[in-house]
XYZ file of C-alpha atoms in Angstrom:
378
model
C 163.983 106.521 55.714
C 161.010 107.961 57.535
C 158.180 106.691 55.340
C 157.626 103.116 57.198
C 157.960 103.991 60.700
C 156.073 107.218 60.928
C 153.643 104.628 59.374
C 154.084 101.989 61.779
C 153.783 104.406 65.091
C 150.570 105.901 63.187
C 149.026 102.628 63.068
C 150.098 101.745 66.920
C 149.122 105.491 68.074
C 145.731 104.425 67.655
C 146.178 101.519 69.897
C 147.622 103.996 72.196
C 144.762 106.361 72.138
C 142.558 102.918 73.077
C 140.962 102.110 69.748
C 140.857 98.130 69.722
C 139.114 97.521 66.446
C 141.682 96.598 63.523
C 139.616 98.291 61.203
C 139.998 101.742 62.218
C 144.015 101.494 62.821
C 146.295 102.580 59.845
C 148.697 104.877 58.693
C 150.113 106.968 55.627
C 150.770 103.774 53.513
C 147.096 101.853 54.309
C 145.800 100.419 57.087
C 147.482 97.972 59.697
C 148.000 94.597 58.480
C 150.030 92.925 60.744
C 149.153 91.221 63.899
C 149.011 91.611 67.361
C 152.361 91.052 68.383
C 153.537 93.811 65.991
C 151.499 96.011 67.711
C 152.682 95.390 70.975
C 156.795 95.177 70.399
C 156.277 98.583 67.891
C 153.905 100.260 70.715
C 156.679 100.054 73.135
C 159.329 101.630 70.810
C 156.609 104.083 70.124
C 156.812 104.841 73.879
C 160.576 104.894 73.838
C 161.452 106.742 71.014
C 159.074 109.734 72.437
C 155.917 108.966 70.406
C 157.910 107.603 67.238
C 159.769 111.469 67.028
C 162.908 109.940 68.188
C 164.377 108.683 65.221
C 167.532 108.587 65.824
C 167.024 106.365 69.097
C 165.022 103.995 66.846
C 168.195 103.878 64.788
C 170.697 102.384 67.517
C 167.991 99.607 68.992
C 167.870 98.171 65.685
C 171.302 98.371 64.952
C 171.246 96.560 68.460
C 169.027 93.942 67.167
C 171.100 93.532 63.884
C 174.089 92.735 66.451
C 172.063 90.082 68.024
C 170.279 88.709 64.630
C 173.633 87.992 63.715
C 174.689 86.319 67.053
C 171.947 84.440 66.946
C 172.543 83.294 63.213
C 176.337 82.859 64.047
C 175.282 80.362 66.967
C 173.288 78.162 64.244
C 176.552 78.064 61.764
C 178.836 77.180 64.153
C 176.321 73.893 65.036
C 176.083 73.171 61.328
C 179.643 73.288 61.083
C 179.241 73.617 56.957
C 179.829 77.296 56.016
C 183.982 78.210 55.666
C 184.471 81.189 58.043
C 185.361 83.650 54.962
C 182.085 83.639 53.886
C 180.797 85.378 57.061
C 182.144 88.342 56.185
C 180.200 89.021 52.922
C 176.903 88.031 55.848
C 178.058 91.168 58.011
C 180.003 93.552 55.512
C 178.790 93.447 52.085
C 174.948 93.977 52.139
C 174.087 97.218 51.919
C 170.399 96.264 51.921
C 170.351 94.171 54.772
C 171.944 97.186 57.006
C 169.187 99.905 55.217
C 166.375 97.085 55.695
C 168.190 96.877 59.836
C 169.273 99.988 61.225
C 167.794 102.752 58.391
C 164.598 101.408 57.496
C 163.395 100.598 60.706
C 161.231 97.615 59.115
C 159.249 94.939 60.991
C 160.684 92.128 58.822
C 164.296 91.654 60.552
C 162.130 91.813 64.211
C 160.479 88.728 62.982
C 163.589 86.727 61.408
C 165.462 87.591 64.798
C 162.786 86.004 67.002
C 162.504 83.111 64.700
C 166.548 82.609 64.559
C 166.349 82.572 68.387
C 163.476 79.734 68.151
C 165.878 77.807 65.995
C 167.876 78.173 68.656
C 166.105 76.206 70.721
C 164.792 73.894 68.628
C 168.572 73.133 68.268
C 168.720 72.386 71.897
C 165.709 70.373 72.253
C 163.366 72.610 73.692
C 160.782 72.254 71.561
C 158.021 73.684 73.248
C 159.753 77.475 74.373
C 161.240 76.998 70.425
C 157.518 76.616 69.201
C 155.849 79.681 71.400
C 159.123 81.784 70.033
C 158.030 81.057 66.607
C 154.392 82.212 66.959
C 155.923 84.957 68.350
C 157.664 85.472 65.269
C 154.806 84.678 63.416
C 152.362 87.425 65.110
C 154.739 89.992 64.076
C 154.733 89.511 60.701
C 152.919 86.128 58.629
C 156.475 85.667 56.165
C 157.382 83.343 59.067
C 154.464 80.863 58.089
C 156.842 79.961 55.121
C 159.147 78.304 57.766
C 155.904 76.286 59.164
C 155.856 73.363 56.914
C 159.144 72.206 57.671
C 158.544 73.058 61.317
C 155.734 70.703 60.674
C 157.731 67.765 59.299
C 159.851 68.329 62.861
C 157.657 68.341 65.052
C 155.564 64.868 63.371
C 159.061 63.200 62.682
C 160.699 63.921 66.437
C 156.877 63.481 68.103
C 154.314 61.690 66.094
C 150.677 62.534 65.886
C 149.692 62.483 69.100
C 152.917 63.971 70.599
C 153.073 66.879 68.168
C 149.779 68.451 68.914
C 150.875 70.388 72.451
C 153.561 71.822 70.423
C 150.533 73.200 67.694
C 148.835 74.296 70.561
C 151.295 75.891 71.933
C 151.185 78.342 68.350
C 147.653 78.148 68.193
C 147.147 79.758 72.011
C 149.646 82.587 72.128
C 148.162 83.768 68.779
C 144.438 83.552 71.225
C 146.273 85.665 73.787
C 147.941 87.927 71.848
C 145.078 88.213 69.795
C 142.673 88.740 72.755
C 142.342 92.522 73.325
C 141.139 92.882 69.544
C 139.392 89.873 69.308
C 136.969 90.940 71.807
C 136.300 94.337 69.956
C 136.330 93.211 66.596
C 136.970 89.450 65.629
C 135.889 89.598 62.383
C 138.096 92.521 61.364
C 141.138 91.401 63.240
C 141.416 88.027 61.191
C 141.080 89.525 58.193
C 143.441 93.083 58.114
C 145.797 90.794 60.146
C 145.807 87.540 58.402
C 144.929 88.218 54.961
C 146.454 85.433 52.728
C 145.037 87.309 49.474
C 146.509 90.664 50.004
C 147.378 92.090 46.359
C 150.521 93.852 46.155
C 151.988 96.619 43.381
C 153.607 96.004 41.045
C 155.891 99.079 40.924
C 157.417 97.559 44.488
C 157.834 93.739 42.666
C 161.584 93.086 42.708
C 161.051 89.289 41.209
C 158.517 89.465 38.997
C 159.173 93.036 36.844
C 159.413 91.023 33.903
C 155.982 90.077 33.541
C 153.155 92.232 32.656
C 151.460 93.800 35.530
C 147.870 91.980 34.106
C 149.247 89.124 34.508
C 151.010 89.865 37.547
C 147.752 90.520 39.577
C 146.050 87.616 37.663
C 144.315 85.318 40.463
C 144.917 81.964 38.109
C 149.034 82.794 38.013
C 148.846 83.246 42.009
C 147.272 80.052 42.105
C 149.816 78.554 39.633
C 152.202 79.840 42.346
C 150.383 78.036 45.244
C 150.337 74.994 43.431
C 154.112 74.892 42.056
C 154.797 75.943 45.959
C 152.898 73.068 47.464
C 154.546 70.275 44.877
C 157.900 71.666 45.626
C 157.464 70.896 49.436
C 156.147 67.804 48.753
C 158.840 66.740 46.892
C 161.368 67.796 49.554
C 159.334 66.197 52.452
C 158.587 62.972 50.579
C 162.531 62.902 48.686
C 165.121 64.964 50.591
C 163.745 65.652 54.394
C 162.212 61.949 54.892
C 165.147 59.381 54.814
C 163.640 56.368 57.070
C 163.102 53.282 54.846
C 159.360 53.344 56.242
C 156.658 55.170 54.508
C 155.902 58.793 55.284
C 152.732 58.189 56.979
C 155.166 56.212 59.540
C 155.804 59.862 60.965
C 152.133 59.941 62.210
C 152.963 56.565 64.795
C 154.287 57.602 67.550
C 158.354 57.642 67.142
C 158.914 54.535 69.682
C 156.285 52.421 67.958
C 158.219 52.757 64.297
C 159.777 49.862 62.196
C 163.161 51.447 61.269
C 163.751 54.752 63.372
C 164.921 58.088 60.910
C 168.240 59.101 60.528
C 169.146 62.154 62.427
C 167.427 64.937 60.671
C 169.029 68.221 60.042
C 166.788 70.756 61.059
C 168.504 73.426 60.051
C 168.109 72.101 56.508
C 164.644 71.582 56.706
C 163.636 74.658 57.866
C 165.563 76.755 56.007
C 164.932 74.883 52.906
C 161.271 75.605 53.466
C 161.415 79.028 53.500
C 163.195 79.039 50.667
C 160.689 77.043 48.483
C 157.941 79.575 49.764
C 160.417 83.109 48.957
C 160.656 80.909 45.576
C 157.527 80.848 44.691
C 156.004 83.968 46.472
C 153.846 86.387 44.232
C 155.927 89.220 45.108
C 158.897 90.021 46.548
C 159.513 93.759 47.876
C 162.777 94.966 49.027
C 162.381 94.420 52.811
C 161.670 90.579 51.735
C 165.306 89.930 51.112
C 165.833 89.247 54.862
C 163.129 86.698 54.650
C 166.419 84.415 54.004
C 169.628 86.618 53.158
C 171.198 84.934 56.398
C 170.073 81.569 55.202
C 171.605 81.632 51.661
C 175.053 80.867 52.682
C 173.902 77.295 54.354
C 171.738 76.454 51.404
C 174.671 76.945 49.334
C 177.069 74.957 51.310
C 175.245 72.645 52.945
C 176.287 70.223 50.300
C 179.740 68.508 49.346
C 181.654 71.052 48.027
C 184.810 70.664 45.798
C 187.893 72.960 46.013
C 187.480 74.929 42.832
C 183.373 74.772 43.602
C 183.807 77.607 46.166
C 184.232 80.442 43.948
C 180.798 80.157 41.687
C 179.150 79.984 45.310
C 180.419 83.135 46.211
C 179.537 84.510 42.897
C 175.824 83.665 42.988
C 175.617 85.537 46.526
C 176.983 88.433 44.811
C 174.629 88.517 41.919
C 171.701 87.705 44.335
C 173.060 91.171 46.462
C 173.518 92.972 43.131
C 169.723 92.094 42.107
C 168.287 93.131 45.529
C 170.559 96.238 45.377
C 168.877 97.348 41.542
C 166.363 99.925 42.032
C 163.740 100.024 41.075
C 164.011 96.547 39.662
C 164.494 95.965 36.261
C 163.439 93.122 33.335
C 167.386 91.864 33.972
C 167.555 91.916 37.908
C 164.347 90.062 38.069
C 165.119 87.462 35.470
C 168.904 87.375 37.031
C 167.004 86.547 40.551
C 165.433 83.858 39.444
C 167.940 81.828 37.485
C 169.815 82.199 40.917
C 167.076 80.688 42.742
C 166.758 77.975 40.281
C 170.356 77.068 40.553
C 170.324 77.079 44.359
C 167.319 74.335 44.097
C 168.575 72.825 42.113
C 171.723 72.322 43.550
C 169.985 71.161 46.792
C 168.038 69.235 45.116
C 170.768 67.315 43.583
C 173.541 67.435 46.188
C 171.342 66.421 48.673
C 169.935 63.097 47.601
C 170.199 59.523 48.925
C 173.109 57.617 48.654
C 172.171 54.855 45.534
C 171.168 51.678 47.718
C 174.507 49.399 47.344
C 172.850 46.011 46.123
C 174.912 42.906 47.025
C 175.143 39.652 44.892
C 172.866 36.995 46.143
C 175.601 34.338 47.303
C 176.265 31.171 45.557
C 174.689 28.457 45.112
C 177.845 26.184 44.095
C 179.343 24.015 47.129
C 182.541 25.511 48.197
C 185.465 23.305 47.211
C 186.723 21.119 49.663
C 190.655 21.677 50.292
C 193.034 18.543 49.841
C 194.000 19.214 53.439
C 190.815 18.870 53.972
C 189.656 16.026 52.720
């Protein structure tokens, strides 16, 4: 239980003690690899949990923030209005893992997913701009919120254009600056990369989706490419086949919305987003056990967010409970990592499929044959 966050106020006590330069801040597992915004939300629990020795206080703020993850992730169902209510209890009651990751743990993954949850928020009431500098907030405490940014992307271009979208980029791009600032100044160089290193290798013994491979191959370079590749085709599939639904081209999304042929269809964001992240936890070189709130909370949606039958309820609820039971196997085994991904696959695929088009109805050129004239009328 301790491991992590003796780590984490290790890494911020040097912060504390007023060194600024990333390279010299770590801790028991490595050095500090997060960003700035990390350091600054886990340096004032460091403060009020007594230099980190307060465990126990630790302990009830995140089960606070558990509380208001799942407010925040109730407000967003009840706008979608496509989950049945039962299946909110198995979100609250049955995850062991999501309450160890929470309120035992004491990770820095569920402090990002409840910031971005709250920017979904707003993007759901139109306020685009505090809903973007939310989600580089989310994104400076830990970089697993990037896999939300594509579909963020298709947003932003599809409800702005070009032109209008690029305040909302900045908006990202300049709280990053600020946040950033302090260390930037010391050390720029060794900021960007401990904080946003893309190429980070991780172990294998800590792999919960991948166990079934060899660990050569695992830490191969060409299969993480493979993985960036498959990732990238699989998002432009969904933005090109399932999130674009105007009969214009997609380049259309670059004019600016008034100045378009046929205007789009409302868009879901919801959908979009969370389909995003999914693609990316898909396809991500490793998953380690604190990943599965990367999109626990979203699973339900992507699983219902399609036309559901009667009887089609039950193998739903199923594949959320062998999704838990694979997350729950430890350490992970050639079967729970196998078992993951066939789950996966079958929640693509059934997005995929259930979310397509409607087949354009074609109608029968009319007649050319005169209409017969009535007797009455002639």
């Amino acid at each position: 239980t301790e491991i992590d966050w003796k780590a984490y106020m290790q890494e911020v006590e040097g912060v504390a003690n007023g060194t600024l330069d990333y390279t010299q801040l770590k801790g028991d597992t490595g050095p500090l690899v997060y960003p700035a915004g990390f350091v600054y939300i886990f340096l004032g629990l460091y403060y009020a949990t007594g230099r980190g020795a307060n465990i126990r206080l630790a302990q009830y703020l995140f089960a606070g923030l558990y509380l208001l993850n799942l407010l925040l992730v109730f407000r967003i169902y009840c706008r979608t209005n496509k989950v049945p209510p039962y299946v909110f209890f198995f979100m609250c009651c049955a995850s062991y893992r999501i309450h160890s990751i929470f309120v035992l743990r004491l990770f820095n993954d569920p402090v990002a997913v409840a910031i971005l949850f709250l920017a979904i928020n707003l993007f759901l009431e139109e306020r685009w701009s505090w809903g973007c500098l939310l989600f580089s907030l989310a994104v400076s405490v830990k970089m697993n919120i990037l896999l939300f940014a594509p579909g963020l992307l298709f947003l932003l271009l599809q409800r702005f254009g070009l032109l209008g979208c690029i305040p909302k980029l900045c908006i990202c791009a300049l709280l990053q600056v600020i946040l950033g600032l302090p260390f930037l100044l010391v050390n720029p160089v060794g900021y960007l990369t401990r904080s946003f290193d893309l190429g980070r290798q991780f172990q294998f013994k800590w792999t919960v989706n991948w166990r079934f491979l060899p660990e050569e191959v695992f830490q191969n370079r060409a299969f993480h490419a493979a993985l960036l590749l498959i990732h990238l085709a699989g998002l432009g599939l969904f933005a090109l086949h399932r999130w674009h639904r105007s009969k214009e081209s997609i380049l259309a999304l670059l004019k600016d919305p008034a100045k378009r042929k046929h205007p789009s269809p409302p868009l879901t964001i919801v959908f979009v987003l969370f389909s995003s992240n999914f693609l990316g936890v898909c396809c991500s070189r490793s998953l380690h056990y604190q990943f599965y709130v990367w999109y626990f909370h979203t699973l339900p949606y992507l699983l219902w967010c399609t036309p559901t039958a009667k009887l089609a309820h039950m193998p739903k609820v199923l594949l959320l409970g062998v999704i838990e039971l694979c997350w729950n196997t430890y350490p992970s085994t050639v079967c729970s990592s196998l078992s993951l991904h066939i789950c996966h696959g079958l929640v693509l695929l059934q997005l995929w499929y259930g979310t397509a088009p409607p087949p354009a109805l074609h109608t029968p050129p009319p007649s050319r044959r005169p209409a017969a004239i009535s007797k009455k009328a002639q």
